[in-house]
Short mmCIF file of C-alpha atoms in Angstrom, two decimals:
data_model
loop_
_atom_site.label_atom_id
_atom_site.label_comp_id
_atom_site.label_asym_id
_atom_site.label_seq_id
_atom_site.Cartn_x
_atom_site.Cartn_y
_atom_site.Cartn_z
CA PHE A 816 0.04 0.08 0.06
CA ASP A 817 1.15 3.56 -0.86
CA GLU A 818 0.11 5.55 1.93
CA GLN A 819 0.42 9.43 2.88
CA ILE A 820 0.08 11.32 6.22
CA CYS A 821 0.54 15.02 7.04
CA GLU A 822 3.63 16.08 9.16
CA GLY A 823 2.69 15.77 12.81
CA THR A 824 0.37 12.93 12.54
CA THR A 825 1.02 9.14 12.72
CA TYR A 826 0.06 6.15 10.75
CA PRO A 827 -0.97 3.02 12.80
CA PHE A 828 0.74 -0.07 11.57
CA ASP A 829 1.57 -3.49 13.20
CA GLY A 830 1.20 -1.89 16.66
CA GLN A 831 3.57 1.00 15.72
CA GLN A 832 2.68 4.60 15.09
CA LEU A 833 4.56 5.55 12.09
CA ASP A 834 5.54 9.13 11.49
CA SER A 835 8.52 9.14 9.06
CA THR A 836 8.82 8.54 5.21
CA GLY A 837 9.91 5.20 4.43
CA THR A 838 8.77 1.40 3.56
CA TYR A 839 7.55 -0.70 6.47
CA MET A 840 6.67 -4.42 6.11
CA ALA A 841 4.91 -6.73 8.59
CA VAL A 842 3.78 -10.39 8.19
CA PHE A 843 0.06 -11.34 9.39
CA THR A 844 -1.60 -14.63 9.16
CA THR A 845 -4.69 -14.69 7.04
CA MET A 846 -8.18 -16.31 8.28
CA HIS A 847 -6.87 -19.69 6.60
CA GLY A 848 -3.49 -19.81 8.59
CA CYS A 849 -1.30 -18.70 5.80
CA ASP A 850 1.30 -15.89 5.84
CA SER A 851 0.26 -12.64 4.40
CA LEU A 852 3.17 -9.98 3.82
CA VAL A 853 1.95 -6.44 4.05
CA THR A 854 4.27 -3.51 2.78
CA ILE A 855 3.47 0.07 3.56
CA ASN A 856 5.26 2.71 1.33
CA LEU A 857 4.60 5.75 3.80
CA THR A 858 5.26 9.24 2.69
CA VAL A 859 5.08 12.09 5.11
CA LEU A 860 3.94 15.22 3.60
CA ASP A 861 5.31 18.63 4.88
CA ILE A 862 3.19 21.33 6.44
CA LEU A 863 3.24 24.19 3.91
CA ARG A 864 4.89 27.20 5.69
CA THR A 865 4.67 30.57 4.16
CA ASP A 866 6.42 33.72 5.54
CA LEU A 867 5.06 37.03 4.81
CA THR A 868 6.81 40.27 5.67
CA ASP A 869 5.20 43.74 5.78
CA SER A 870 5.60 47.23 7.15
CA ILE A 871 3.23 50.22 8.01
CA CYS A 872 3.72 53.52 9.35
CA ALA A 873 2.99 54.52 12.75
CA GLY A 874 -0.86 55.31 12.94
CA GLU A 875 -1.79 52.89 10.12
CA SER A 876 -3.20 49.23 10.27
CA ILE A 877 -3.44 46.13 8.37
CA VAL A 878 -5.89 43.32 8.30
CA PHE A 879 -4.54 39.87 8.45
CA ASP A 880 -6.69 36.84 8.95
CA GLY A 881 -9.51 39.09 9.98
CA GLN A 882 -7.31 40.77 12.67
CA THR A 883 -6.46 44.51 12.53
CA LEU A 884 -2.76 44.99 13.37
CA THR A 885 -1.39 48.32 14.42
CA SER A 886 1.81 47.41 16.13
CA SER A 887 5.06 45.36 15.20
CA ASP A 888 4.04 41.80 15.64
CA THR A 889 4.46 38.20 14.45
CA VAL A 890 0.97 36.43 13.50
CA SER A 891 0.26 33.03 12.39
CA PHE A 892 -2.71 31.30 11.26
CA THR A 893 -3.37 27.63 9.75
CA THR A 894 -5.58 26.43 6.83
CA THR A 895 -5.61 23.24 4.96
CA SER A 896 -3.49 23.05 1.78
CA SER A 897 -4.45 21.67 -1.70
CA ILE A 898 -2.84 18.26 -0.27
CA GLY A 899 -5.15 18.07 2.71
CA CYS A 900 -2.34 19.20 5.07
CA ASP A 901 -1.94 22.28 7.32
CA SER A 902 -0.73 25.31 5.74
CA VAL A 903 0.77 27.89 8.26
CA VAL A 904 0.92 31.40 7.02
CA THR A 905 2.97 33.69 9.25
CA MET A 906 2.99 37.49 9.18
CA TYR A 907 6.06 39.39 10.25
CA LEU A 908 4.79 43.01 10.46
CA THR A 909 7.05 45.95 11.22
CA VAL A 910 5.60 49.28 12.26
CA LEU A 911 7.98 52.03 10.99
CA PRO A 912 8.11 55.22 13.13
CA ILE A 913 7.15 58.60 12.28
CA ASN A 914 10.44 60.67 12.42
CA THR A 915 10.72 64.25 14.14
CA GLU A 916 13.49 66.59 13.66
CA THR A 917 13.90 70.24 14.72
CA ILE A 918 15.72 72.96 12.92
CA GLN A 919 16.91 76.01 14.67
CA ASP A 920 18.13 78.87 12.44
CA THR A 921 18.36 82.70 12.39
CA ILE A 922 18.14 85.12 9.59
CA CYS A 923 18.52 89.12 9.64
CA GLU A 924 15.65 91.34 9.45
CA GLY A 925 14.63 91.87 5.78
CA GLU A 926 15.74 88.40 4.73
CA SER A 927 13.47 85.29 4.46
CA TYR A 928 13.93 81.67 5.04
CA ASP A 929 12.77 79.03 2.56
CA PHE A 930 11.17 76.03 4.65
CA ASN A 931 9.85 73.42 2.29
CA GLY A 932 8.74 75.93 -0.54
CA THR A 933 7.32 78.47 1.83
CA ALA A 934 9.24 81.80 2.69
CA TYR A 935 9.14 82.88 6.27
CA THR A 936 10.24 86.26 7.49
CA LEU A 937 8.81 86.47 11.04
CA SER A 938 10.27 84.76 14.16
CA GLY A 939 8.15 81.93 15.18
CA THR A 940 7.88 78.04 15.27
CA TYR A 941 6.66 76.29 12.05
CA VAL A 942 5.85 72.52 11.43
CA ASP A 943 5.83 70.78 8.10
CA THR A 944 5.25 66.99 7.15
CA VAL A 945 7.58 65.62 4.51
CA LEU A 946 8.06 62.15 3.12
CA GLY A 947 10.84 60.48 5.34
CA THR A 948 13.43 57.93 3.97
CA ASN A 949 11.57 54.97 5.24
CA GLY A 950 8.26 56.09 3.15
CA CYS A 951 6.53 57.37 6.24
CA ASP A 952 5.77 60.83 7.24
CA SER A 953 8.52 62.94 8.81
CA ILE A 954 7.65 65.85 11.09
CA VAL A 955 10.07 68.73 10.67
CA THR A 956 9.83 71.62 13.20
CA LEU A 957 11.63 75.09 12.41
CA GLU A 958 12.41 77.41 15.13
CA LEU A 959 13.26 80.45 13.34
CA LEU A 960 14.71 83.74 14.96
CA VAL A 961 14.87 87.00 12.96
CA ASN A 962 17.45 89.17 14.30
CA PRO A 963 16.46 92.85 14.00
CA THR A 964 18.23 95.57 12.39
CA VAL A 965 19.85 97.71 15.18
CA TYR A 966 19.61 101.34 14.90
CA TYR A 967 21.68 103.55 16.93
CA SER A 968 22.08 107.36 16.86
CA TYR A 969 24.04 109.80 19.07
CA ASP A 970 25.47 113.15 19.13
CA THR A 971 29.11 114.24 19.45
CA THR A 972 31.22 117.53 18.99
CA ILE A 973 34.87 117.99 18.16
CA CYS A 974 36.88 121.14 17.60
CA ASP A 975 37.97 122.35 14.12
CA ASP A 976 41.52 121.52 14.66
CA VAL A 977 40.86 117.91 14.91
CA THR A 978 38.83 115.27 12.83
CA TYR A 979 36.48 112.69 14.13
CA ALA A 980 36.84 108.96 12.91
CA PHE A 981 33.35 107.40 11.71
CA GLY A 982 33.96 104.08 10.07
CA THR A 983 36.61 104.56 7.46
CA ARG A 984 35.96 108.24 7.11
CA GLN A 985 37.58 111.16 9.19
CA LEU A 986 34.92 113.63 9.60
CA ASP A 987 35.74 117.49 9.97
CA SER A 988 32.35 119.18 9.16
CA THR A 989 29.16 119.77 10.99
CA GLY A 990 26.56 117.32 9.54
CA VAL A 991 24.66 114.16 10.07
CA TYR A 992 26.50 110.96 8.87
CA VAL A 993 25.13 107.40 8.54
CA ASP A 994 27.06 104.20 8.29
CA THR A 995 26.23 100.73 8.31
CA LEU A 996 28.26 98.11 10.29
CA VAL A 997 27.87 94.36 11.15
CA SER A 998 26.31 93.73 14.74
CA ALA A 999 27.09 90.89 17.22
CA THR A 1000 24.22 88.88 15.56
CA GLY A 1001 25.77 89.12 12.08
CA CYS A 1002 23.20 91.51 10.81
CA ASP A 1003 23.05 95.22 9.74
CA SER A 1004 23.74 97.88 12.31
CA ILE A 1005 22.62 101.17 11.23
CA LEU A 1006 24.74 103.90 12.99
CA THR A 1007 23.76 107.73 12.86
CA VAL A 1008 26.09 110.56 14.26
CA ASN A 1009 25.15 114.19 14.59
CA LEU A 1010 28.37 115.74 14.45
CA THR A 1011 28.73 119.43 15.50
CA VAL A 1012 32.30 120.98 14.78
CA TYR A 1013 32.92 124.11 16.98
CA PRO A 1014 35.73 126.72 15.90
CA THR A 1015 38.98 127.41 17.64
CA TYR A 1016 40.32 130.91 17.90
CA ASP A 1017 43.48 132.75 17.19
CA GLN A 1018 43.06 136.54 18.17
CA THR A 1019 45.71 139.21 18.43
CA PHE A 1020 45.31 142.54 20.37
CA ASP A 1021 47.45 145.39 20.30
CA GLU A 1022 47.53 147.20 23.57
CA GLN A 1023 49.13 150.21 25.23
CA ILE A 1024 49.62 151.15 28.75
CA CYS A 1025 51.53 153.94 30.67
CA GLU A 1026 54.66 153.51 32.31
CA GLY A 1027 54.07 152.71 36.04
CA THR A 1028 50.85 150.92 35.39
CA THR A 1029 50.22 147.16 34.57
CA TYR A 1030 48.00 145.02 32.22
CA PRO A 1031 46.24 142.05 33.39
CA PHE A 1032 46.64 139.00 31.32
CA ASP A 1033 46.26 135.23 32.02
CA GLY A 1034 46.74 135.79 35.93
CA GLN A 1035 49.74 138.12 35.11
CA GLN A 1036 50.21 141.82 35.59
CA LEU A 1037 52.25 142.87 32.53
CA ASP A 1038 54.37 146.14 32.85
CA SER A 1039 56.87 145.58 30.14
CA THR A 1040 56.51 146.02 26.34
CA GLY A 1041 56.53 142.84 24.48
CA THR A 1042 54.36 139.91 22.88
CA TYR A 1043 52.45 137.80 25.27
CA MET A 1044 50.49 134.62 24.31
CA ALA A 1045 48.07 132.37 26.29
CA VAL A 1046 45.75 129.47 25.27
CA PHE A 1047 41.98 129.76 26.91
CA THR A 1048 39.39 127.25 26.60
CA THR A 1049 36.03 128.34 24.98
CA MET A 1050 32.54 127.32 26.32
CA HIS A 1051 32.54 124.49 23.93
CA GLY A 1052 36.15 123.13 25.19
CA CYS A 1053 38.07 124.18 22.13
CA ASP A 1054 41.35 126.16 22.13
CA SER A 1055 41.55 129.97 22.00
CA LEU A 1056 44.96 131.38 21.40
CA VAL A 1057 45.12 135.18 22.54
CA THR A 1058 48.23 137.28 21.40
CA ILE A 1059 48.80 140.60 23.31
CA ASN A 1060 51.27 143.09 21.53
CA LEU A 1061 51.85 145.29 24.65
CA THR A 1062 53.39 148.78 24.38
CA VAL A 1063 54.33 150.65 27.72
CA LEU A 1064 54.32 154.34 26.84
CA ASP A 1065 56.79 156.50 28.54
#
């Protein structure tokens, strides 16, 4: 006899439970007392095993054998194959994560930042969803800081015998001057200086006194013919040179 059984079952023969493919023989006695040789050609059919792999993104689901799967898992179910034996189907499911990324960046006032096709010009937190390398959503958060343009203005004065260094220029005239510098944040800094130039003076006076009198000048009492000079400070802090040509009359 040619017989088949499924893997995991047995075939009863001559007091044995056969479970392996092979040829088995036994001698029996017929009802008339004669020998009867029985040979069994036994074939053990394998269980059909099918492995399936699949992946879904976090938040998605898949239906397998009537079950709704939402997390990484290994699930099996058994059916009957075309040869009448068990058929085991196993699903290996992987749930791919949604990736998150945070980008921190700065721009200067007046500039714009391109974030996935959108231009942003104001400080803020912006969120966008893009397709990740694993085929699932990737949540990208942009933390954008817009550094302002700094405006600074001040007043200063100089005397007309000096210059005022402003940027790369040496200023010597009253006026309003503007320069653009780079601030500590790397953005423009608009600097305005209101410059006032005060004059210095150089004056000479011819004076006469009579012999026996004096001429008060710079804390001194002059009584001799001669030229005398002294430097005074104006109300604006500039030098004023005064020269006295003094004549003492006999």
